[in-house]
XYZ file of C-alpha atoms in Angstrom:
350
model
C 8.384 14.892 19.419
C 7.465 17.223 16.622
C 8.465 20.949 16.555
C 5.988 23.021 15.121
C 7.991 26.158 13.492
C 6.203 29.704 12.842
C 4.965 30.672 9.088
C 8.081 33.083 8.998
C 10.985 31.111 10.787
C 13.847 31.364 8.936
C 15.924 28.551 7.764
C 19.014 29.313 10.494
C 16.030 29.116 12.991
C 15.317 25.692 11.761
C 18.436 24.791 11.527
C 19.585 25.398 15.196
C 16.346 23.329 15.912
C 18.017 21.153 14.439
C 21.078 20.989 15.349
C 19.419 20.551 18.874
C 17.777 17.566 18.512
C 21.481 16.268 17.675
C 22.905 17.488 20.382
C 19.779 15.184 22.565
C 21.202 12.028 20.806
C 18.180 11.858 18.035
C 17.716 12.578 14.285
C 15.850 15.682 12.979
C 13.210 15.625 10.318
C 12.321 18.189 8.756
C 9.424 18.499 6.952
C 8.549 21.368 4.785
C 4.482 22.065 4.895
C 2.735 24.827 2.214
C 2.481 27.499 5.470
C 5.062 26.145 8.326
C 7.740 23.679 8.433
C 7.650 20.987 10.923
C 10.763 18.699 12.351
C 10.203 15.846 13.774
C 12.707 13.626 16.227
C 13.418 10.142 15.340
C 15.048 7.703 17.670
C 13.384 7.507 20.625
C 11.133 4.904 22.335
C 9.539 7.123 24.963
C 8.584 10.665 25.490
C 11.069 13.160 25.549
C 11.823 16.538 27.826
C 11.782 19.219 24.673
C 10.979 22.574 26.855
C 14.110 24.228 26.168
C 13.121 23.677 22.026
C 10.259 24.979 22.809
C 12.276 28.290 23.935
C 14.131 29.080 20.817
C 13.511 31.270 18.224
C 10.933 30.678 15.389
C 9.218 27.984 17.467
C 5.788 27.853 17.701
C 5.047 24.576 19.373
C 6.203 21.258 20.227
C 3.726 18.530 19.534
C 4.419 15.395 21.829
C 3.760 12.204 20.037
C 1.123 9.639 21.731
C 0.679 7.247 19.608
C 3.296 4.009 19.919
C 3.756 4.822 15.859
C 4.964 7.518 15.319
C 6.156 8.836 11.893
C 2.661 7.287 10.444
C 0.590 8.896 12.590
C -2.007 12.319 12.110
C -0.360 13.846 15.251
C 3.314 13.806 12.870
C 2.054 15.066 9.910
C -1.929 16.226 9.880
C -2.184 16.392 5.589
C -2.643 12.830 3.767
C 0.777 11.145 2.060
C -0.099 10.725 -1.521
C 1.949 7.858 -2.967
C 2.496 7.860 -6.457
C 4.100 4.469 -7.567
C 3.838 5.084 -11.587
C 2.826 8.314 -13.831
C -0.386 9.193 -13.083
C -1.416 6.208 -10.385
C -1.122 7.896 -7.038
C -2.888 6.519 -3.633
C -4.066 9.179 -1.339
C -5.668 11.650 -3.159
C -9.046 12.571 -4.754
C -8.135 9.828 -7.720
C -9.055 6.417 -6.801
C -6.904 3.515 -8.576
C -7.314 -0.028 -9.367
C -5.288 -2.539 -9.379
C -6.684 -6.062 -10.854
C -4.927 -9.265 -11.898
C -4.986 -12.807 -11.490
C -3.291 -13.902 -8.391
C -0.657 -15.948 -10.320
C 1.641 -15.538 -13.160
C 1.016 -18.385 -14.989
C 2.478 -17.706 -18.555
C 2.382 -15.141 -21.173
C -0.421 -15.931 -22.830
C -2.779 -15.608 -19.631
C -1.220 -12.474 -18.110
C -1.005 -10.734 -22.032
C -4.861 -11.348 -21.948
C -5.583 -10.131 -18.457
C -3.165 -7.019 -18.532
C -5.607 -5.762 -21.892
C -8.583 -6.925 -20.477
C -8.079 -5.046 -16.907
C -6.571 -1.694 -19.173
C -9.965 -1.726 -21.429
C -12.299 -2.093 -17.868
C -10.628 1.269 -16.587
C -7.958 -0.322 -14.282
C -4.666 1.518 -14.138
C -2.491 -1.025 -12.120
C -1.631 -4.615 -12.997
C -0.963 -7.260 -10.118
C 0.208 -10.824 -10.624
C 2.407 -13.297 -8.032
C 5.604 -14.303 -9.263
C 6.444 -15.155 -5.719
C 3.780 -16.728 -3.921
C 3.756 -18.083 -0.298
C 1.515 -20.743 -0.198
C 0.426 -22.750 3.234
C 1.118 -26.120 1.442
C 4.480 -26.093 0.450
C 3.200 -29.023 -2.950
C 0.923 -26.004 -4.111
C 2.419 -23.298 -7.038
C 4.885 -21.502 -5.799
C 5.290 -18.746 -8.730
C 7.289 -18.081 -11.604
C 9.612 -16.580 -9.794
C 12.312 -14.086 -12.379
C 10.640 -15.702 -15.572
C 6.976 -14.174 -14.076
C 8.681 -10.862 -13.402
C 9.943 -10.654 -16.707
C 6.310 -11.158 -17.892
C 4.629 -8.568 -16.077
C 7.151 -6.108 -17.299
C 6.429 -7.511 -20.613
C 2.276 -6.347 -19.730
C 3.810 -3.130 -18.851
C 5.768 -2.817 -22.218
C 2.198 -3.612 -23.644
C -0.399 -2.393 -21.785
C 1.326 0.920 -19.766
C -0.175 -0.794 -16.753
C 2.183 -0.075 -13.305
C 3.524 -3.242 -11.576
C 2.200 -4.585 -8.115
C 3.570 -8.142 -7.072
C 4.777 -9.351 -3.913
C 8.072 -9.684 -2.413
C 9.023 -13.264 0.147
C 12.409 -12.013 0.926
C 15.667 -9.999 0.487
C 16.760 -11.509 -2.583
C 13.356 -11.561 -3.903
C 12.732 -7.845 -2.650
C 15.602 -7.128 -4.662
C 14.438 -8.741 -8.064
C 10.782 -7.191 -7.642
C 12.536 -3.650 -7.078
C 13.898 -3.967 -10.397
C 11.287 -5.036 -11.993
C 7.777 -3.916 -10.450
C 6.792 -0.087 -9.298
C 5.120 -1.383 -5.959
C 6.439 -4.232 -3.789
C 3.668 -6.258 -2.133
C 4.391 -7.333 1.250
C 1.649 -9.680 1.860
C -0.163 -10.909 4.980
C 1.722 -13.669 6.088
C 5.014 -11.388 5.972
C 3.402 -8.395 7.952
C 5.294 -8.482 10.808
C 8.814 -9.732 8.850
C 10.421 -6.683 10.778
C 14.178 -8.238 8.613
C 12.001 -7.608 5.195
C 10.144 -4.030 6.722
C 13.903 -2.762 7.126
C 14.964 -4.533 3.735
C 12.267 -2.827 1.851
C 12.750 0.966 3.626
C 16.170 0.674 2.317
C 15.214 0.182 -1.327
C 13.056 2.913 -1.243
C 10.751 1.171 -3.975
C 6.526 2.247 -3.364
C 5.525 -0.689 -0.858
C 1.704 -2.153 -0.423
C 1.573 -2.926 3.345
C -1.113 -5.782 3.860
C -2.875 -6.479 6.865
C -1.926 -9.939 8.850
C -4.171 -12.306 9.022
C -4.692 -11.937 13.194
C -3.487 -8.257 13.290
C -4.557 -5.306 15.190
C -4.982 -2.014 13.091
C -1.557 -0.454 15.839
C 0.398 -3.783 14.924
C -0.030 -2.767 10.825
C 0.597 0.736 11.969
C 4.081 -0.629 13.658
C 4.736 -2.482 11.094
C 4.440 0.266 8.480
C 6.504 2.366 10.930
C 9.491 -0.088 10.444
C 9.539 1.017 6.411
C 9.630 4.737 7.088
C 11.873 4.893 9.952
C 14.209 2.657 7.686
C 13.839 5.642 5.286
C 10.764 4.640 2.974
C 8.195 7.349 3.025
C 6.586 5.464 0.117
C 3.298 2.558 1.927
C 0.379 2.330 0.910
C -1.517 -0.076 3.789
C -3.908 -2.790 2.533
C -7.226 -4.066 4.811
C -7.435 -7.658 3.169
C -9.543 -8.958 5.845
C -8.400 -11.155 9.487
C -9.187 -14.367 10.593
C -12.166 -15.122 12.151
C -14.539 -18.165 13.516
C -16.909 -18.029 10.561
C -15.792 -20.551 7.616
C -18.645 -18.754 5.318
C -16.221 -16.105 3.784
C -12.660 -17.145 3.808
C -11.686 -14.125 6.075
C -13.582 -11.656 8.212
C -13.711 -8.230 5.519
C -13.155 -5.352 8.110
C -14.267 -2.659 6.216
C -13.960 0.053 9.437
C -10.602 -0.218 9.282
C -10.534 2.265 6.413
C -12.214 4.832 8.457
C -10.165 4.248 11.551
C -6.935 4.299 9.448
C -7.655 7.438 7.995
C -7.988 9.118 11.305
C -5.227 7.385 12.850
C -2.661 7.840 9.760
C -1.980 9.972 7.105
C -0.726 6.959 5.020
C -3.158 5.546 2.207
C -5.283 2.621 2.805
C -6.686 0.423 -0.731
C -8.869 -2.865 -0.025
C -8.688 -6.409 -1.031
C -12.202 -7.802 -1.569
C -11.128 -10.982 -3.181
C -8.907 -12.272 -0.510
C -10.970 -10.135 2.345
C -14.372 -12.638 1.454
C -12.607 -15.316 -0.392
C -15.735 -15.868 -2.345
C -16.495 -14.465 -6.174
C -20.176 -13.461 -6.025
C -19.411 -11.793 -2.602
C -15.993 -9.505 -4.007
C -18.244 -6.977 -6.047
C -20.235 -5.844 -3.535
C -17.781 -6.139 -0.698
C -15.671 -3.732 -2.951
C -18.480 -1.372 -3.787
C -18.833 -1.239 -0.176
C -15.005 -0.206 0.331
C -15.377 2.585 -1.912
C -18.614 4.101 -0.015
C -16.176 3.730 2.892
C -13.250 5.797 1.615
C -10.814 3.507 0.133
C -7.749 4.767 -1.656
C -8.246 2.293 -4.032
C -8.725 -1.371 -4.854
C -6.933 -4.598 -5.237
C -9.275 -7.335 -7.378
C -8.357 -10.782 -8.495
C -9.500 -11.055 -12.610
C -8.911 -13.736 -14.782
C -9.836 -15.055 -18.144
C -10.774 -18.479 -16.771
C -10.781 -18.554 -13.097
C -12.016 -22.187 -12.829
C -8.868 -23.274 -14.153
C -6.787 -20.445 -12.290
C -3.687 -22.688 -10.521
C -4.507 -20.425 -6.986
C -7.124 -18.662 -5.627
C -9.649 -19.608 -8.161
C -12.859 -19.323 -6.159
C -12.548 -15.630 -5.465
C -11.172 -14.601 -8.598
C -13.331 -12.201 -11.113
C -14.052 -13.192 -14.677
C -13.105 -10.598 -16.823
C -16.546 -9.488 -17.643
C -17.475 -9.169 -14.347
C -14.660 -7.012 -13.460
C -16.194 -4.900 -16.139
C -19.175 -4.730 -14.727
C -17.792 -3.563 -11.367
C -15.847 -0.599 -12.293
C -18.923 0.752 -14.222
C -20.092 0.626 -10.387
C -17.320 1.373 -8.723
C -17.271 4.911 -10.861
C -20.601 5.623 -9.717
C -19.593 5.381 -6.106
C -16.850 7.175 -6.267
C -18.246 10.305 -7.709
C -21.643 10.380 -5.639
C -18.452 10.952 -2.644
C -16.506 13.407 -4.708
C -13.295 11.044 -6.155
C -13.049 9.669 -9.146
C -11.238 6.172 -10.274
C -8.043 6.724 -12.075
C -8.078 6.247 -15.432
C -6.357 3.587 -17.299
C -3.012 4.554 -18.901
C -3.220 5.733 -22.427
C -0.471 4.003 -23.611
C -0.400 1.190 -25.837
C 2.236 -0.304 -28.135
C 1.003 -1.029 -32.038
C -0.075 -4.141 -32.520
C -1.695 -4.874 -28.817
C -4.890 -5.604 -28.540
């Protein structure tokens, strides 16, 4: 349930509505807007009788949220949520940030070389896995804490925001200390205990769609994070499992406009995992921007053929540079711009 106050409602009237919601056994969530305040009701999993609230002083309208997810729905918040992960790097507005970097942090020379290259091409954030969930227990699992420290060093040199994945509660606390945004991978989308941890950490979260997840399941996963107190969630379409083996996944471009209709949260696209084939990543990245994606996350490596993970879907730095020029043109054609690379660069960085 959402209580929309009149534009001239006083603070005392808003407080009275909040008190009434508490008396019903629920938690009020006041949301001041540009013209009026709305008060959400948190804690119910079914419809609540709010007839007595509709008659209270200062109340303009009582709206019943029909979706199973509440706080992430457009009914709850009609305006777009803008999530800022670092100064100037905002998802959900007219600017479109690009996150780029290797699948895995492999060492200092590699991550610094990639960071310099993607920054020079115009990326505003660096990705790189320090903790790697792999299908095989014998595959490279990441550098862990040392990888996080190398990402922080790359940020210090280039000014790029850092996005990296957490796999469990201990890792989430470490990532929150070193990174600007915590990525939750497809395999963990419905790890509900970890979603609650990310809600309590209040750090921006990049939530990837599960390999076989519906849009409703993705939005309900986001609801866990918001319900635990963290409104800073960015959704990510990264492809779902299909029956055709020609590509790694079925990249669902229709998810982008659909999520925009259903939710106020921003959604970015990951064409690297979406198709899993290097030559198909640039056209799918271009298509995602045209479809209205609020950001891109692209895997880039100076020598993909030597990458320890996901080399087949990773762009060469030269390819990424060309792609950035193409997506700038497409973004401008639909009234948006690609977020510029950070101005900061330390002395001696190349």
